[in-house]
Amino acid sequence: MAALFSLLPFFCFIQLSLVFFLEARNVGFTVDLIHRDSPQSPFHNPSQTRLDRINNAEHRSLISSQIQAPISANLGSYLMKISIGSPPVTVLGILDTGSDLTWTQCKPCAQCIDQDTPIFDHLKSGTYKPSACDSPACKALGPDYFCHRDACVYTMSYYDSSKSIGELASDSFTFGSTSGQELDEHIQGKFSYCLVHALTDPNVTSKMNFGSNAIVSGRGVNTTPLIVKENYYLTLERVSVGDKIIEYEAINAETGQEGNIIIDSGTTLTSLPPKIYGELESALKEAIGSQGQTAPDPEGVLSLCYKNGGSLKLPIIKFHFTNANVDLQPSSTFIDVPGDLLCLATIPSDGISTFGNLSQMNLLIGYDLVGKTVSFKAADCTK
């Protein structure tokens, strides 16, 4: 792929220790998530069919699954309106739990990526605070920073030799009302989201919750430990299809630690090691049996596809995380592709395994960064 940008002279890399504003009576809030193909999105292409959009999402997923894929708004699946600075300036942010980099383009920017909204002018924000080079936040970047006139400048390199370079800083993020109290201590590291199915009416939005609104409770909740490193990791112990159990190496082969799969809202497809994927594909073929006729994906992206005659019965795939068994319904594991086919939305990968957003559809997923857990609950995300 050609480089999306050769050099980004000035980005703001804004820390995640942010200030949230809401009406004072609340300690939790909910915001809409806009799918990038929704009519509410600046990336919406009205000439595309739903199958076109799913097909494009597959290709975006393959790009973003590269260990160091280039950053581009086109790679995001879900967008969220937020405001940065004081006075607040509205921007569209990509929801991506698989990335620890939060940035926005800032003036002056001679070689910026094209964007429809105005570029953020940090000089007009009364709450913008650059991080000093000797600050803990700067040192947390490890080798990915350098000092310039006591300012902390991060630098990130990507697989195609493109770079993102910018000033590390903190600023206020505003959701909803600009008047209210700071909620950073009240949110207590809790957020959740519920992603509607890809073929849902595009005017129906997914939801993201913070603070007390983000608590996942009641019957049917499964909770697993969250391993926080450079990404959000879970430990997948096995995968099953009916009585067929596929054992998964619980220890990360690269690090020797727990946490072997990234839970990633910014990647469309789920990826598994080739050996595990091969066993999963065999188990699905056995479960589906002669009722299904296989066919190649015309795009050559997905490996297991069936002709969709309308009567094909697909099995539930179960992911067994530590202490949490999560049922993945066929509507979340198989997707329609052009040619009247249903294809498994999982790919083999030699890189780090990823639990993508198609597999997360119609699940209420709650993160507790203080308690270091992730909770799952089956849900109708349109409600």
mmCIF file of C-alpha atoms in Angstrom:
data_model
loop_
_atom_site.group_PDB
_atom_site.id
_atom_site.type_symbol
_atom_site.label_atom_id
_atom_site.label_comp_id
_atom_site.label_asym_id
_atom_site.label_seq_id
_atom_site.Cartn_x
_atom_site.Cartn_y
_atom_site.Cartn_z
ATOM 1 C CA MET A 1 0.000 0.000 0.000
ATOM 2 C CA ALA A 2 1.255 3.486 -0.809
ATOM 3 C CA ALA A 3 2.013 5.668 2.147
ATOM 4 C CA LEU A 4 -0.957 7.707 3.284
ATOM 5 C CA PHE A 5 1.432 10.335 4.525
ATOM 6 C CA SER A 6 5.185 10.563 4.486
ATOM 7 C CA LEU A 7 5.467 12.868 7.459
ATOM 8 C CA LEU A 8 2.946 14.469 9.768
ATOM 9 C CA PRO A 9 4.742 17.577 10.999
ATOM 10 C CA PHE A 10 2.382 18.333 13.840
ATOM 11 C CA PHE A 11 -0.188 16.176 15.570
ATOM 12 C CA CYS A 12 -1.423 16.540 19.105
ATOM 13 C CA PHE A 13 -1.097 13.266 20.985
ATOM 14 C CA ILE A 14 -3.599 13.840 23.775
ATOM 15 C CA GLN A 15 -3.282 11.762 26.917
ATOM 16 C CA LEU A 16 -6.040 9.430 27.999
ATOM 17 C CA SER A 17 -6.165 10.986 31.467
ATOM 18 C CA LEU A 18 -8.875 13.322 30.300
ATOM 19 C CA VAL A 19 -11.445 15.632 31.830
ATOM 20 C CA PHE A 20 -15.059 14.757 31.091
ATOM 21 C CA PHE A 21 -17.914 17.227 31.434
ATOM 22 C CA LEU A 22 -21.547 16.400 32.136
ATOM 23 C CA GLU A 23 -24.429 17.840 34.017
ATOM 24 C CA ALA A 24 -23.525 17.784 37.686
ATOM 25 C CA ARG A 25 -26.288 15.388 38.696
ATOM 26 C CA ASN A 26 -24.886 12.550 36.596
ATOM 27 C CA VAL A 27 -22.005 10.170 37.216
ATOM 28 C CA GLY A 28 -22.474 8.282 33.974
ATOM 29 C CA PHE A 29 -23.349 9.065 30.405
ATOM 30 C CA THR A 30 -23.992 7.484 27.019
ATOM 31 C CA VAL A 31 -22.956 8.632 23.551
ATOM 32 C CA ASP A 32 -23.868 7.457 20.069
ATOM 33 C CA LEU A 33 -21.395 5.526 17.961
ATOM 34 C CA ILE A 34 -21.683 6.304 14.273
ATOM 35 C CA HIS A 35 -20.727 3.548 11.872
ATOM 36 C CA ARG A 36 -18.372 4.919 9.244
ATOM 37 C CA ASP A 37 -20.828 3.858 6.491
ATOM 38 C CA SER A 38 -23.845 5.448 8.177
ATOM 39 C CA PRO A 39 -25.561 8.443 6.516
ATOM 40 C CA GLN A 40 -24.413 10.358 9.610
ATOM 41 C CA SER A 41 -20.761 9.697 8.750
ATOM 42 C CA PRO A 42 -18.622 11.928 6.515
ATOM 43 C CA PHE A 43 -17.343 8.720 4.871
ATOM 44 C CA HIS A 44 -20.843 7.616 3.795
ATOM 45 C CA ASN A 45 -21.088 6.629 0.139
ATOM 46 C CA PRO A 46 -24.778 6.487 -0.857
ATOM 47 C CA SER A 47 -23.985 4.533 -4.024
ATOM 48 C CA GLN A 48 -22.708 1.541 -2.044
ATOM 49 C CA THR A 49 -24.932 -1.375 -1.106
ATOM 50 C CA ARG A 50 -24.760 -2.984 2.323
ATOM 51 C CA LEU A 51 -22.784 -5.854 0.847
ATOM 52 C CA ASP A 52 -20.357 -3.369 -0.688
ATOM 53 C CA ARG A 53 -19.844 -1.832 2.749
ATOM 54 C CA ILE A 54 -19.222 -5.187 4.391
ATOM 55 C CA ASN A 55 -16.770 -6.072 1.639
ATOM 56 C CA ASN A 56 -14.922 -2.789 2.163
ATOM 57 C CA ALA A 57 -14.862 -3.439 5.907
ATOM 58 C CA GLU A 58 -13.172 -6.788 5.269
ATOM 59 C CA HIS A 59 -10.389 -5.096 3.337
ATOM 60 C CA ARG A 60 -9.990 -2.376 5.971
ATOM 61 C CA SER A 61 -9.702 -5.127 8.548
ATOM 62 C CA LEU A 62 -6.923 -6.832 6.616
ATOM 63 C CA ILE A 63 -5.022 -3.546 6.412
ATOM 64 C CA SER A 64 -5.460 -2.727 10.093
ATOM 65 C CA SER A 65 -4.430 -6.232 11.147
ATOM 66 C CA GLN A 66 -0.887 -5.456 10.025
ATOM 67 C CA ILE A 67 1.296 -5.210 13.119
ATOM 68 C CA GLN A 68 2.057 -1.584 12.287
ATOM 69 C CA ALA A 69 -0.638 -0.476 9.886
ATOM 70 C CA PRO A 70 -0.792 3.174 8.842
ATOM 71 C CA ILE A 71 -3.241 5.331 10.750
ATOM 72 C CA SER A 72 -6.122 6.644 8.672
ATOM 73 C CA ALA A 73 -9.706 7.620 9.410
ATOM 74 C CA ASN A 74 -10.730 5.208 6.668
ATOM 75 C CA LEU A 75 -9.635 2.272 8.822
ATOM 76 C CA GLY A 76 -12.079 2.998 11.624
ATOM 77 C CA SER A 77 -15.446 1.266 11.812
ATOM 78 C CA TYR A 78 -17.138 3.294 14.551
ATOM 79 C CA LEU A 79 -16.927 7.033 15.078
ATOM 80 C CA MET A 80 -17.851 9.130 18.094
ATOM 81 C CA LYS A 81 -18.506 12.851 18.273
ATOM 82 C CA ILE A 82 -16.378 14.483 20.926
ATOM 83 C CA SER A 83 -15.249 18.013 21.642
ATOM 84 C CA ILE A 84 -11.684 18.950 22.504
ATOM 85 C CA GLY A 85 -10.392 21.994 24.300
ATOM 86 C CA SER A 86 -11.844 25.113 25.876
ATOM 87 C CA PRO A 87 -13.904 26.409 24.195
ATOM 88 C CA PRO A 88 -14.834 22.948 22.880
ATOM 89 C CA VAL A 89 -14.257 22.103 19.217
ATOM 90 C CA THR A 90 -16.222 19.141 17.847
ATOM 91 C CA VAL A 91 -14.290 16.369 16.116
ATOM 92 C CA LEU A 92 -15.045 12.809 15.047
ATOM 93 C CA GLY A 93 -12.943 10.237 16.871
ATOM 94 C CA ILE A 94 -12.450 6.581 15.955
ATOM 95 C CA LEU A 95 -13.415 4.077 18.640
ATOM 96 C CA ASP A 96 -10.467 1.705 18.688
ATOM 97 C CA THR A 97 -9.745 -0.357 21.782
ATOM 98 C CA GLY A 98 -6.847 -1.961 19.917
ATOM 99 C CA SER A 99 -4.740 1.182 19.860
ATOM 100 C CA ASP A 100 -3.108 3.129 22.673
ATOM 101 C CA LEU A 101 -2.562 6.209 20.525
ATOM 102 C CA THR A 102 -5.104 9.034 20.810
ATOM 103 C CA TRP A 103 -4.364 11.878 18.444
ATOM 104 C CA THR A 104 -5.907 14.611 16.378
ATOM 105 C CA GLN A 105 -4.429 16.770 13.659
ATOM 106 C CA CYS A 106 -3.432 20.216 14.893
ATOM 107 C CA LYS A 107 -2.528 23.515 13.328
ATOM 108 C CA PRO A 108 -0.059 24.201 11.839
ATOM 109 C CA CYS A 109 -0.032 21.074 9.689
ATOM 110 C CA ALA A 110 1.523 21.302 6.240
ATOM 111 C CA GLN A 111 0.990 17.670 5.181
ATOM 112 C CA CYS A 112 -2.162 16.612 6.993
ATOM 113 C CA ILE A 113 -4.506 13.831 5.987
ATOM 114 C CA ASP A 114 -7.666 15.285 4.423
ATOM 115 C CA GLN A 115 -10.512 15.717 6.897
ATOM 116 C CA ASP A 116 -13.953 17.285 6.554
ATOM 117 C CA THR A 117 -13.979 18.969 9.951
ATOM 118 C CA PRO A 118 -11.706 21.915 10.852
ATOM 119 C CA ILE A 119 -8.223 21.059 12.080
ATOM 120 C CA PHE A 120 -7.877 21.583 15.823
ATOM 121 C CA ASP A 121 -6.093 24.802 16.794
ATOM 122 C CA HIS A 122 -4.468 24.050 20.134
ATOM 123 C CA LEU A 123 -3.435 27.686 20.557
ATOM 124 C CA LYS A 124 -7.107 28.618 20.978
ATOM 125 C CA SER A 125 -7.697 26.090 23.762
ATOM 126 C CA GLY A 126 -7.371 27.418 27.284
ATOM 127 C CA THR A 127 -6.968 23.913 28.710
ATOM 128 C CA TYR A 128 -4.326 22.563 26.317
ATOM 129 C CA LYS A 129 -1.191 21.670 28.297
ATOM 130 C CA PRO A 130 1.953 20.317 26.628
ATOM 131 C CA SER A 131 3.705 17.560 28.552
ATOM 132 C CA ALA A 132 7.231 18.298 29.705
ATOM 133 C CA CYS A 133 9.984 16.015 28.521
ATOM 134 C CA ASP A 134 10.697 14.805 32.061
ATOM 135 C CA SER A 135 7.025 14.115 32.849
ATOM 136 C CA PRO A 136 5.840 10.576 33.718
ATOM 137 C CA ALA A 137 3.466 10.648 30.740
ATOM 138 C CA CYS A 138 6.325 11.355 28.375
ATOM 139 C CA LYS A 139 8.580 8.691 29.856
ATOM 140 C CA ALA A 140 5.733 6.181 29.550
ATOM 141 C CA LEU A 141 6.198 6.370 25.777
ATOM 142 C CA GLY A 142 9.454 4.452 26.163
ATOM 143 C CA PRO A 143 11.674 4.817 23.099
ATOM 144 C CA ASP A 144 8.941 6.485 21.047
ATOM 145 C CA TYR A 145 9.689 10.086 21.984
ATOM 146 C CA PHE A 146 12.330 12.785 21.876
ATOM 147 C CA CYS A 147 12.716 16.183 23.491
ATOM 148 C CA HIS A 148 12.429 19.481 21.681
ATOM 149 C CA ARG A 149 12.798 22.649 23.753
ATOM 150 C CA ASP A 150 11.601 20.716 26.811
ATOM 151 C CA ALA A 151 8.488 19.581 24.930
ATOM 152 C CA CYS A 152 7.748 15.857 24.654
ATOM 153 C CA VAL A 153 7.438 14.839 21.021
ATOM 154 C CA TYR A 154 6.195 11.349 20.193
ATOM 155 C CA THR A 155 7.124 9.541 17.012
ATOM 156 C CA MET A 156 5.447 6.444 15.629
ATOM 157 C CA SER A 157 6.660 4.552 12.565
ATOM 158 C CA TYR A 158 4.440 2.318 10.450
ATOM 159 C CA TYR A 159 5.086 -0.635 8.219
ATOM 160 C CA ASP A 160 5.124 1.426 5.013
ATOM 161 C CA SER A 161 7.766 3.862 6.379
ATOM 162 C CA SER A 162 5.192 6.574 7.062
ATOM 163 C CA LYS A 163 5.395 8.373 10.388
ATOM 164 C CA SER A 164 3.192 10.196 12.834
ATOM 165 C CA ILE A 165 4.982 12.862 14.860
ATOM 166 C CA GLY A 166 3.427 15.225 17.353
ATOM 167 C CA GLU A 167 3.428 16.941 20.692
ATOM 168 C CA LEU A 168 2.283 15.008 23.745
ATOM 169 C CA ALA A 169 -0.276 17.039 25.659
ATOM 170 C CA SER A 170 -3.390 16.869 27.786
ATOM 171 C CA ASP A 171 -6.671 18.661 27.170
ATOM 172 C CA SER A 172 -10.360 18.457 28.013
ATOM 173 C CA PHE A 173 -12.689 16.112 26.172
ATOM 174 C CA THR A 174 -16.337 17.167 26.343
ATOM 175 C CA PHE A 175 -19.366 14.962 25.884
ATOM 176 C CA GLY A 176 -22.776 16.643 25.835
ATOM 177 C CA SER A 177 -23.096 19.697 28.052
ATOM 178 C CA THR A 178 -20.072 21.942 28.424
ATOM 179 C CA SER A 179 -21.153 22.962 31.914
ATOM 180 C CA GLY A 180 -20.741 20.579 34.800
ATOM 181 C CA GLN A 181 -18.226 18.838 36.959
ATOM 182 C CA GLU A 182 -15.115 16.893 36.197
ATOM 183 C CA LEU A 183 -15.923 13.216 36.096
ATOM 184 C CA ASP A 184 -12.545 11.584 35.716
ATOM 185 C CA GLU A 185 -12.624 10.304 39.301
ATOM 186 C CA HIS A 186 -16.297 9.267 39.073
ATOM 187 C CA ILE A 187 -16.060 7.309 35.829
ATOM 188 C CA GLN A 188 -13.555 5.074 37.627
ATOM 189 C CA GLY A 189 -12.177 3.452 34.511
ATOM 190 C CA LYS A 190 -15.525 2.003 33.399
ATOM 191 C CA PHE A 191 -16.869 2.061 29.863
ATOM 192 C CA SER A 192 -18.991 -0.257 27.755
ATOM 193 C CA TYR A 193 -20.401 -0.442 24.259
ATOM 194 C CA CYS A 194 -23.039 -2.346 22.323
ATOM 195 C CA LEU A 195 -22.506 -2.664 18.567
ATOM 196 C CA VAL A 196 -25.572 -3.144 16.381
ATOM 197 C CA HIS A 197 -25.479 -5.758 13.649
ATOM 198 C CA ALA A 198 -23.760 -4.729 10.422
ATOM 199 C CA LEU A 199 -26.981 -5.158 8.416
ATOM 200 C CA THR A 200 -29.114 -3.110 10.807
ATOM 201 C CA ASP A 201 -30.790 0.025 9.451
ATOM 202 C CA PRO A 202 -27.822 2.403 9.036
ATOM 203 C CA ASN A 203 -29.745 5.152 10.829
ATOM 204 C CA VAL A 204 -29.716 3.078 14.041
ATOM 205 C CA THR A 205 -26.671 3.920 16.143
ATOM 206 C CA SER A 206 -24.582 1.807 18.461
ATOM 207 C CA LYS A 207 -24.007 3.082 21.994
ATOM 208 C CA MET A 208 -21.006 3.704 24.211
ATOM 209 C CA ASN A 209 -21.422 4.188 27.951
ATOM 210 C CA PHE A 210 -19.188 5.652 30.644
ATOM 211 C CA GLY A 211 -19.155 5.536 34.429
ATOM 212 C CA SER A 212 -22.247 4.168 36.161
ATOM 213 C CA ASN A 213 -23.983 3.751 32.795
ATOM 214 C CA ALA A 214 -21.268 1.314 31.763
ATOM 215 C CA ILE A 215 -21.875 -1.337 34.427
ATOM 216 C CA VAL A 216 -22.840 -4.692 32.897
ATOM 217 C CA SER A 217 -24.986 -6.649 35.348
ATOM 218 C CA GLY A 218 -27.860 -9.116 35.637
ATOM 219 C CA ARG A 219 -28.360 -12.639 34.398
ATOM 220 C CA GLY A 220 -26.125 -13.969 31.683
ATOM 221 C CA VAL A 221 -23.057 -11.848 32.461
ATOM 222 C CA ASN A 222 -19.679 -13.500 31.912
ATOM 223 C CA THR A 223 -16.566 -11.766 33.235
ATOM 224 C CA THR A 224 -12.943 -12.436 32.339
ATOM 225 C CA PRO A 225 -9.656 -10.848 33.464
ATOM 226 C CA LEU A 226 -8.355 -7.960 31.377
ATOM 227 C CA ILE A 227 -4.629 -7.839 30.771
ATOM 228 C CA VAL A 228 -3.629 -4.251 30.043
ATOM 229 C CA LYS A 229 -0.382 -3.887 28.143
ATOM 230 C CA GLU A 230 0.061 -1.821 25.001
ATOM 231 C CA ASN A 231 -3.404 -3.121 24.077
ATOM 232 C CA TYR A 232 -6.368 -4.688 25.856
ATOM 233 C CA TYR A 233 -5.692 -8.427 26.001
ATOM 234 C CA LEU A 234 -7.896 -11.329 27.026
ATOM 235 C CA THR A 235 -6.870 -14.932 27.576
ATOM 236 C CA LEU A 236 -8.632 -17.321 25.209
ATOM 237 C CA GLU A 237 -8.343 -20.874 26.526
ATOM 238 C CA ARG A 238 -10.343 -22.778 23.928
ATOM 239 C CA VAL A 239 -12.847 -22.475 21.085
ATOM 240 C CA SER A 240 -15.735 -24.887 20.643
ATOM 241 C CA VAL A 241 -18.322 -25.780 18.030
ATOM 242 C CA GLY A 242 -20.902 -28.087 19.572
ATOM 243 C CA ASP A 243 -18.993 -30.952 21.198
ATOM 244 C CA LYS A 244 -15.810 -30.211 19.265
ATOM 245 C CA ILE A 245 -13.290 -28.445 21.533
ATOM 246 C CA ILE A 246 -10.220 -26.709 20.148
ATOM 247 C CA GLU A 247 -7.573 -26.071 22.778
ATOM 248 C CA TYR A 248 -5.825 -22.707 22.604
ATOM 249 C CA GLU A 249 -2.433 -21.899 24.083
ATOM 250 C CA ALA A 250 -3.379 -19.751 27.079
ATOM 251 C CA ILE A 251 0.080 -18.240 27.383
ATOM 252 C CA ASN A 252 1.136 -15.661 24.821
ATOM 253 C CA ALA A 253 3.842 -17.446 22.845
ATOM 254 C CA GLU A 254 5.664 -14.186 22.130
ATOM 255 C CA THR A 255 5.751 -12.799 25.667
ATOM 256 C CA GLY A 256 5.335 -15.890 27.852
ATOM 257 C CA GLN A 257 2.527 -14.093 29.700
ATOM 258 C CA GLU A 258 -1.226 -14.409 29.951
ATOM 259 C CA GLY A 259 -3.177 -12.470 27.377
ATOM 260 C CA ASN A 260 -3.139 -14.047 23.944
ATOM 261 C CA ILE A 261 -5.835 -12.166 22.017
ATOM 262 C CA ILE A 262 -6.513 -8.441 21.623
ATOM 263 C CA ILE A 263 -10.106 -7.288 21.981
ATOM 264 C CA ASP A 264 -10.306 -4.652 19.277
ATOM 265 C CA SER A 265 -13.304 -2.499 18.386
ATOM 266 C CA GLY A 266 -11.404 -0.952 15.474
ATOM 267 C CA THR A 267 -10.793 -4.170 13.509
ATOM 268 C CA THR A 268 -13.609 -5.839 11.601
ATOM 269 C CA LEU A 269 -12.499 -9.465 11.331
ATOM 270 C CA THR A 270 -11.414 -11.857 14.052
ATOM 271 C CA SER A 271 -8.000 -13.424 13.488
ATOM 272 C CA LEU A 272 -6.614 -16.640 14.961
ATOM 273 C CA PRO A 273 -3.353 -18.586 14.609
ATOM 274 C CA PRO A 274 -3.385 -20.724 11.437
ATOM 275 C CA LYS A 275 -3.472 -24.004 13.389
ATOM 276 C CA ILE A 276 -6.437 -22.901 15.526
ATOM 277 C CA TYR A 277 -8.197 -21.440 12.513
ATOM 278 C CA GLY A 278 -7.739 -24.676 10.561
ATOM 279 C CA GLU A 279 -9.263 -26.727 13.377
ATOM 280 C CA LEU A 280 -12.154 -24.252 13.671
ATOM 281 C CA GLU A 281 -12.848 -24.454 9.960
ATOM 282 C CA SER A 282 -12.815 -28.263 10.094
ATOM 283 C CA ALA A 283 -15.201 -28.262 13.065
ATOM 284 C CA LEU A 284 -17.604 -25.938 11.255
ATOM 285 C CA LYS A 285 -17.544 -28.040 8.100
ATOM 286 C CA GLU A 286 -18.317 -31.117 10.172
ATOM 287 C CA ALA A 287 -21.166 -29.380 12.018
ATOM 288 C CA ILE A 288 -22.724 -27.943 8.859
ATOM 289 C CA GLY A 289 -22.293 -31.180 6.955
ATOM 290 C CA SER A 290 -23.894 -31.886 3.607
ATOM 291 C CA GLN A 291 -26.598 -29.227 3.998
ATOM 292 C CA GLY A 292 -24.083 -26.583 2.937
ATOM 293 C CA GLN A 293 -22.286 -26.265 -0.378
ATOM 294 C CA THR A 294 -18.927 -24.508 -0.114
ATOM 295 C CA ALA A 295 -17.838 -21.895 -2.621
ATOM 296 C CA PRO A 296 -14.815 -19.588 -2.943
ATOM 297 C CA ASP A 297 -14.993 -15.987 -1.794
ATOM 298 C CA PRO A 298 -14.856 -13.974 -5.054
ATOM 299 C CA GLU A 299 -12.666 -11.402 -3.299
ATOM 300 C CA GLY A 300 -10.267 -14.054 -2.036
ATOM 301 C CA VAL A 301 -10.384 -12.624 1.491
ATOM 302 C CA LEU A 302 -12.311 -15.229 3.482
ATOM 303 C CA SER A 303 -11.497 -18.921 3.429
ATOM 304 C CA LEU A 304 -14.764 -20.639 4.361
ATOM 305 C CA CYS A 305 -17.856 -19.668 2.367
ATOM 306 C CA TYR A 306 -21.169 -21.368 1.688
ATOM 307 C CA LYS A 307 -23.801 -20.761 -0.927
ATOM 308 C CA ASN A 308 -26.681 -19.075 0.858
ATOM 309 C CA GLY A 309 -29.855 -20.880 -0.061
ATOM 310 C CA GLY A 310 -31.838 -19.366 2.783
ATOM 311 C CA SER A 311 -32.114 -22.639 4.719
ATOM 312 C CA LEU A 312 -28.506 -23.017 5.819
ATOM 313 C CA LYS A 313 -28.302 -23.720 9.554
ATOM 314 C CA LEU A 314 -25.083 -22.457 11.052
ATOM 315 C CA PRO A 315 -23.747 -23.479 14.473
ATOM 316 C CA ILE A 316 -22.879 -21.255 17.416
ATOM 317 C CA ILE A 317 -19.162 -20.730 17.962
ATOM 318 C CA LYS A 318 -18.189 -20.447 21.613
ATOM 319 C CA PHE A 319 -15.114 -18.566 22.792
ATOM 320 C CA HIS A 320 -13.939 -19.795 26.187
ATOM 321 C CA PHE A 321 -12.047 -16.967 27.851
ATOM 322 C CA THR A 322 -10.745 -17.383 31.391
ATOM 323 C CA ASN A 323 -13.881 -17.689 33.573
ATOM 324 C CA ALA A 324 -16.129 -16.531 30.711
ATOM 325 C CA ASN A 325 -17.815 -18.573 27.998
ATOM 326 C CA VAL A 326 -19.150 -16.309 25.245
ATOM 327 C CA ASP A 327 -21.593 -17.581 22.624
ATOM 328 C CA LEU A 328 -21.035 -16.051 19.200
ATOM 329 C CA GLN A 329 -24.226 -16.274 17.176
ATOM 330 C CA PRO A 330 -24.043 -17.125 13.452
ATOM 331 C CA SER A 331 -25.184 -13.577 12.624
ATOM 332 C CA SER A 332 -21.923 -12.348 14.182
ATOM 333 C CA THR A 333 -19.568 -15.012 12.870
ATOM 334 C CA PHE A 334 -20.794 -15.384 9.280
ATOM 335 C CA ILE A 335 -21.344 -12.440 6.966
ATOM 336 C CA ASP A 336 -23.014 -11.957 3.600
ATOM 337 C CA VAL A 337 -20.659 -11.314 0.714
ATOM 338 C CA PRO A 338 -21.408 -10.615 -2.960
ATOM 339 C CA GLY A 339 -22.441 -13.686 -4.905
ATOM 340 C CA ASP A 340 -25.121 -14.749 -2.406
ATOM 341 C CA LEU A 341 -22.547 -16.300 -0.103
ATOM 342 C CA LEU A 342 -22.186 -16.606 3.649
ATOM 343 C CA CYS A 343 -18.569 -16.536 4.795
ATOM 344 C CA LEU A 344 -16.837 -17.069 8.119
ATOM 345 C CA ALA A 345 -15.696 -13.627 9.333
ATOM 346 C CA THR A 346 -12.480 -15.025 10.792
ATOM 347 C CA ILE A 347 -9.085 -15.242 9.158
ATOM 348 C CA PRO A 348 -5.838 -17.099 9.916
ATOM 349 C CA SER A 349 -2.972 -14.856 10.963
ATOM 350 C CA ASP A 350 0.596 -15.405 12.111
ATOM 351 C CA GLY A 351 0.458 -12.134 14.032
ATOM 352 C CA ILE A 352 -1.248 -11.361 17.321
ATOM 353 C CA SER A 353 -4.773 -12.780 17.477
ATOM 354 C CA THR A 354 -7.624 -10.280 17.427
ATOM 355 C CA PHE A 355 -11.245 -10.441 18.582
ATOM 356 C CA GLY A 356 -12.786 -8.157 15.947
ATOM 357 C CA ASN A 357 -15.915 -6.042 16.033
ATOM 358 C CA LEU A 358 -18.076 -8.321 13.871
ATOM 359 C CA SER A 359 -17.740 -11.003 16.545
ATOM 360 C CA GLN A 360 -18.680 -8.405 19.173
ATOM 361 C CA MET A 361 -21.993 -7.426 17.579
ATOM 362 C CA ASN A 362 -25.082 -7.699 19.800
ATOM 363 C CA LEU A 363 -22.943 -8.150 22.883
ATOM 364 C CA LEU A 364 -22.919 -5.592 25.679
ATOM 365 C CA ILE A 365 -19.214 -5.452 26.512
ATOM 366 C CA GLY A 366 -18.080 -3.667 29.653
ATOM 367 C CA TYR A 367 -14.522 -2.716 30.595
ATOM 368 C CA ASP A 368 -13.386 -2.049 34.147
ATOM 369 C CA LEU A 369 -9.860 -0.687 33.913
ATOM 370 C CA VAL A 370 -9.569 -0.393 37.692
ATOM 371 C CA GLY A 371 -10.788 -3.909 38.441
ATOM 372 C CA LYS A 372 -9.077 -5.159 35.252
ATOM 373 C CA THR A 373 -12.017 -7.131 33.898
ATOM 374 C CA VAL A 374 -14.123 -7.344 30.745
ATOM 375 C CA SER A 375 -17.755 -8.454 30.989
ATOM 376 C CA PHE A 376 -19.959 -9.855 28.220
ATOM 377 C CA LYS A 377 -23.737 -10.064 28.041
ATOM 378 C CA ALA A 378 -25.897 -11.012 25.054
ATOM 379 C CA ALA A 379 -28.041 -8.023 24.060
ATOM 380 C CA ASP A 380 -30.189 -6.511 21.339
ATOM 381 C CA CYS A 381 -28.040 -3.461 20.674
ATOM 382 C CA THR A 382 -30.810 -1.689 18.751
ATOM 383 C CA LYS A 383 -32.682 -1.145 22.039
#
